[in-house]
XYZ file of C-alpha atoms in Angstrom:
330
model
C 7.706 14.992 56.259
C 9.517 15.112 52.919
C 8.446 11.520 52.371
C 4.811 12.492 52.775
C 5.284 15.372 50.327
C 6.953 13.030 47.806
C 4.163 10.525 48.152
C 1.471 13.083 47.416
C 3.427 14.272 44.360
C 3.600 10.702 43.114
C -0.119 10.265 43.669
C -0.733 13.341 41.508
C 1.787 12.222 38.858
C 0.262 8.797 38.253
C -3.313 9.787 37.334
C -2.117 12.792 35.331
C 0.235 10.559 33.352
C -2.504 8.046 32.649
C -4.963 10.752 31.584
C -2.399 12.415 29.353
C -1.416 9.196 27.637
C -5.033 8.302 26.993
C -5.570 11.721 25.436
C -2.768 11.103 22.933
C -2.716 7.324 22.666
C -2.065 7.360 18.931
C 1.518 8.639 19.250
C 3.831 5.669 19.528
C 6.879 7.565 20.778
C 4.846 9.380 23.415
C 3.526 6.056 24.631
C 7.075 4.868 25.251
C 7.925 8.098 27.084
C 4.833 7.838 29.254
C 5.616 4.250 30.146
C 9.112 5.389 31.097
C 7.576 8.008 33.397
C 5.464 5.319 35.046
C 8.577 3.212 35.552
C 10.349 6.227 37.069
C 7.440 6.856 39.420
C 7.492 3.215 40.498
C 11.230 3.410 41.119
C 10.794 6.607 43.141
C 8.163 4.912 45.296
C 10.518 2.026 45.920
C 13.300 4.404 46.985
C 10.901 6.316 49.230
C 9.925 3.108 50.973
C 13.584 2.184 51.480
C 14.381 5.592 52.985
C 11.373 5.627 55.277
C 12.196 4.459 58.830
C 10.168 1.585 60.163
C 7.216 2.611 62.270
C 7.921 2.041 65.971
C 5.172 2.519 68.527
C 6.224 5.692 70.364
C 3.600 5.198 73.083
C 1.416 7.802 71.398
C -1.908 7.042 69.763
C -0.807 5.760 66.344
C -4.259 6.424 64.941
C -3.771 10.126 65.577
C -2.867 12.282 62.551
C -0.430 14.196 64.723
C 1.594 11.165 65.788
C 4.816 10.479 63.936
C 4.039 6.766 63.666
C 0.545 7.469 62.363
C 1.952 9.719 59.659
C 4.443 7.005 58.629
C 1.646 4.477 58.399
C -0.377 6.834 56.204
C 2.674 7.446 54.000
C 3.109 3.691 53.548
C -0.547 3.343 52.655
C -0.310 6.123 50.086
C 2.835 4.579 48.618
C 1.019 1.279 48.263
C -1.903 2.994 46.535
C 0.431 4.802 44.132
C 2.287 1.572 43.402
C -0.965 -0.241 42.633
C -2.133 2.587 40.380
C 1.074 2.346 38.366
C 0.773 -1.428 38.024
C -2.849 -1.116 36.886
C -1.945 1.632 34.426
C 0.875 -0.431 32.899
C -1.275 -3.544 32.599
C -3.913 -1.642 30.634
C -1.515 0.468 28.620
C -0.295 -0.667 25.194
C 3.402 -0.592 24.414
C 4.735 1.125 21.335
C 4.749 -2.144 19.370
C 1.219 -2.874 20.515
C 0.191 0.607 19.435
C 1.615 -0.026 15.970
C -0.398 -3.221 15.810
C -3.628 -1.880 17.335
C -5.125 -1.697 13.855
C -3.612 -5.015 12.817
C -5.604 -6.822 15.488
C -8.655 -6.253 13.281
C -6.852 -6.679 9.960
C -7.640 -9.675 7.801
C -4.259 -9.440 6.091
C -1.112 -8.316 7.923
C 0.864 -8.469 4.672
C -1.664 -7.876 1.885
C -0.735 -9.428 -1.452
C -2.683 -6.943 -3.561
C -5.023 -3.959 -3.408
C -8.074 -6.158 -2.878
C -6.623 -7.365 0.425
C -5.828 -3.764 1.341
C -9.488 -2.948 0.689
C -10.513 -5.907 2.853
C -8.352 -4.403 5.607
C -10.615 -1.367 5.608
C -8.633 1.064 3.431
C -11.077 2.794 1.091
C -9.040 5.722 -0.237
C -7.285 5.482 -3.606
C -3.550 6.035 -3.355
C -0.144 4.495 -2.784
C 0.147 1.399 -0.594
C 2.659 -1.343 0.179
C 1.879 -4.951 -0.721
C 3.762 -8.264 -0.420
C 3.089 -10.445 -3.478
C 3.488 -14.172 -2.801
C 5.632 -15.382 -5.653
C 9.159 -16.678 -6.168
C 9.943 -13.599 -8.298
C 9.065 -11.167 -5.512
C 10.754 -13.352 -2.872
C 8.680 -11.854 -0.065
C 9.844 -8.300 -0.814
C 7.374 -5.410 -0.488
C 6.126 -3.614 -3.577
C 4.755 -0.066 -3.635
C 1.611 0.124 -5.765
C -1.229 2.472 -6.577
C -4.630 1.174 -5.517
C -7.862 2.266 -7.200
C -10.483 2.068 -4.456
C -13.167 3.985 -6.388
C -13.787 2.071 -9.621
C -16.339 -0.755 -9.622
C -16.105 -1.523 -5.900
C -12.377 -0.790 -5.555
C -9.510 -3.150 -4.797
C -7.801 -2.665 -8.171
C -3.996 -2.815 -8.409
C -2.965 -0.367 -11.140
C -0.241 -1.780 -13.416
C -0.122 0.994 -16.029
C -1.240 4.602 -16.341
C -1.024 7.119 -19.168
C -2.488 10.595 -19.187
C -2.079 14.317 -19.588
C 0.544 14.777 -16.875
C 3.102 17.587 -16.788
C 5.998 15.102 -16.815
C 5.246 12.565 -19.506
C 7.209 9.314 -19.517
C 8.776 7.871 -22.664
C 7.348 4.348 -23.140
C 9.594 3.508 -26.096
C 11.995 1.544 -23.915
C 14.100 -1.577 -23.833
C 13.319 -5.016 -22.448
C 15.059 -4.409 -19.107
C 12.963 -1.315 -18.404
C 9.709 -3.140 -19.099
C 10.928 -6.081 -17.027
C 11.677 -3.951 -13.943
C 9.129 -1.175 -14.390
C 9.523 2.577 -14.739
C 7.804 5.919 -14.154
C 5.969 7.478 -11.216
C 3.115 5.407 -9.757
C 1.236 8.604 -8.903
C 1.346 9.656 -12.564
C 2.549 7.724 -15.646
C 4.171 4.334 -15.119
C 4.560 0.681 -16.085
C 4.731 -1.517 -12.980
C 7.097 -4.044 -14.576
C 6.548 -7.401 -16.267
C 8.124 -9.341 -13.409
C 5.671 -7.683 -11.035
C 2.733 -8.352 -13.361
C 3.811 -11.991 -13.474
C 3.999 -12.115 -9.670
C 0.628 -10.403 -9.193
C -1.319 -12.372 -11.798
C -0.026 -15.764 -10.651
C -1.411 -15.395 -7.112
C -4.922 -16.262 -8.203
C -7.572 -15.742 -10.850
C -7.423 -12.096 -11.985
C -9.601 -9.750 -13.974
C -7.871 -7.032 -15.980
C -9.595 -3.710 -16.568
C -8.814 -0.952 -19.090
C -10.288 2.462 -18.196
C -9.913 5.132 -20.863
C -11.045 8.544 -22.126
C -10.933 9.998 -25.620
C -10.222 13.600 -26.636
C -13.821 14.575 -25.868
C -13.380 13.125 -22.342
C -15.864 10.375 -23.085
C -15.248 7.435 -20.758
C -15.202 3.763 -21.767
C -13.899 0.543 -20.201
C -13.019 -3.026 -21.095
C -12.542 -5.999 -18.779
C -11.175 -9.499 -19.399
C -11.434 -12.512 -17.115
C -8.654 -14.972 -16.206
C -5.847 -12.539 -17.029
C -2.271 -13.657 -16.378
C 1.176 -13.699 -17.975
C 3.963 -16.249 -17.980
C 7.497 -15.573 -16.755
C 10.402 -13.979 -18.597
C 11.737 -17.247 -20.017
C 8.371 -17.644 -21.789
C 8.516 -14.074 -23.091
C 5.794 -12.962 -20.634
C 3.213 -14.725 -22.812
C -0.228 -13.184 -22.376
C -3.416 -15.047 -21.398
C -6.985 -13.822 -20.861
C -10.568 -14.903 -21.502
C -13.934 -13.215 -21.977
C -14.370 -9.526 -22.771
C -16.995 -7.276 -21.181
C -17.352 -3.516 -21.333
C -18.202 -0.424 -23.348
C -14.917 0.249 -25.166
C -15.035 -2.721 -27.522
C -12.652 -5.691 -27.596
C -9.363 -4.037 -28.433
C -6.918 -6.857 -27.632
C -8.553 -10.076 -28.834
C -5.884 -10.666 -31.487
C -2.958 -10.628 -29.063
C -4.088 -13.555 -26.927
C -1.138 -15.972 -26.316
C 1.365 -13.443 -27.706
C 4.769 -12.739 -26.165
C 5.937 -9.294 -25.132
C 8.090 -7.237 -27.513
C 10.299 -4.185 -27.064
C 12.588 -2.163 -29.326
C 15.534 -4.425 -28.460
C 13.737 -7.783 -28.158
C 10.993 -8.615 -30.611
C 8.838 -11.715 -30.310
C 6.164 -10.289 -32.595
C 5.704 -12.500 -35.652
C 5.066 -9.974 -38.430
C 7.735 -8.599 -40.686
C 7.333 -5.147 -39.206
C 9.330 -3.868 -36.243
C 6.224 -3.026 -34.263
C 7.820 -1.729 -31.037
C 9.626 0.925 -33.095
C 6.654 1.649 -35.340
C 4.230 1.897 -32.464
C 6.653 3.622 -30.050
C 6.194 1.275 -27.075
C 6.507 -2.194 -25.615
C 3.439 -4.486 -25.872
C 2.100 -7.894 -26.847
C 2.099 -7.182 -30.577
C 0.927 -9.244 -33.544
C 1.006 -7.497 -36.924
C 1.361 -4.391 -34.740
C -2.143 -4.955 -33.399
C -5.159 -2.693 -33.204
C -4.713 -1.177 -29.776
C -1.562 0.337 -28.367
C -1.873 1.484 -24.709
C 1.895 2.047 -24.438
C 2.254 4.148 -27.585
C 3.233 7.783 -27.898
C 1.336 10.010 -25.479
C -0.089 13.030 -27.279
C -3.532 13.216 -25.675
C -6.369 13.744 -28.124
C -4.211 14.042 -31.267
C -5.910 12.930 -34.477
C -4.238 10.160 -36.454
C -2.201 11.343 -39.429
C 0.905 10.096 -41.149
C 2.247 8.797 -37.832
C -1.080 7.247 -36.854
C 0.434 4.026 -35.556
C 2.555 5.760 -32.931
C -0.182 6.941 -30.587
C -1.645 5.254 -27.532
C -5.043 4.121 -28.756
C -7.889 1.635 -28.332
C -9.013 0.914 -31.861
C -12.709 0.004 -31.351
C -13.140 3.259 -29.404
C -10.781 5.807 -30.980
C -9.486 4.198 -34.159
C -5.849 5.267 -34.329
C -6.520 8.666 -32.741
C -4.660 9.214 -29.496
C -6.463 8.588 -26.237
C -6.620 11.303 -23.626
C -5.835 8.770 -20.886
C -5.779 5.058 -20.141
C -5.225 2.927 -17.043
C -4.709 -0.819 -16.792
C -5.529 -2.450 -13.461
C -6.044 -5.938 -12.108
C -8.110 -7.449 -9.324
C -8.028 -10.973 -7.998
C -11.182 -12.995 -7.684
C -11.700 -14.266 -4.144
């Protein structure tokens, strides 16, 4: 009779396991554990069948519930039912790997190359994401970025941010720092010139500058066909038409190379990266200086050229904040 008792326990175990796993189907590790339980139940059924003596007609009515042979036949039937339930459950039950990829079945891009592809995958919340730029510089490696999913339809990959954060980052840095990137992508940062090269050479990009002045008045500027060349070309800057409300603050630096305090391509006699306290595409130190000294809202004085500014909007007064972001054109 112990076989009958075991069989009924297995019959109870199978549906409970299936129900429980459906209730918490999002937990990958639990899925694996539940599948292991199903395998254990199937193994127990197999052992029960091996231990069960063959049914021999004992001259009693085998259809009777009280006959030993009838009971054995019912046990075998229940074991078969339990076995079939387990097989059906496993066939319709995703594995851990499948569970990880449940969302990917509907994804347009399994390895998004930028924040626009992340948006196309259904992610609509601004924040940190992983992308896989397709470029020889990136070599297929993932890159953690901050995606702006709120501005102008979303899908913007942020490449620079300055603002009134508690831990301000010094942007007066050397070539290597600007090449690799620095800062905290949740606060102030420069994503790195190699990464900007990789991102802007995947397709036709628009660059967008979002900024606020000391009075918290918001303005923006966009430029079409934005891209830079590689390091051997000094990360030469290219862009086309301006649109926006902030005024064209970078027209003069078109086709300029990047300059830092230890590597100056800028053509004027001044040492602009030192004067303007940051790395940028300078020419005669330029009008606008997004990577200058961050003293939000400070009025220009004797050190007017040091501050992060957008000249058509703030003159040389310091901006309260500025972000630079790019979005590919599909």
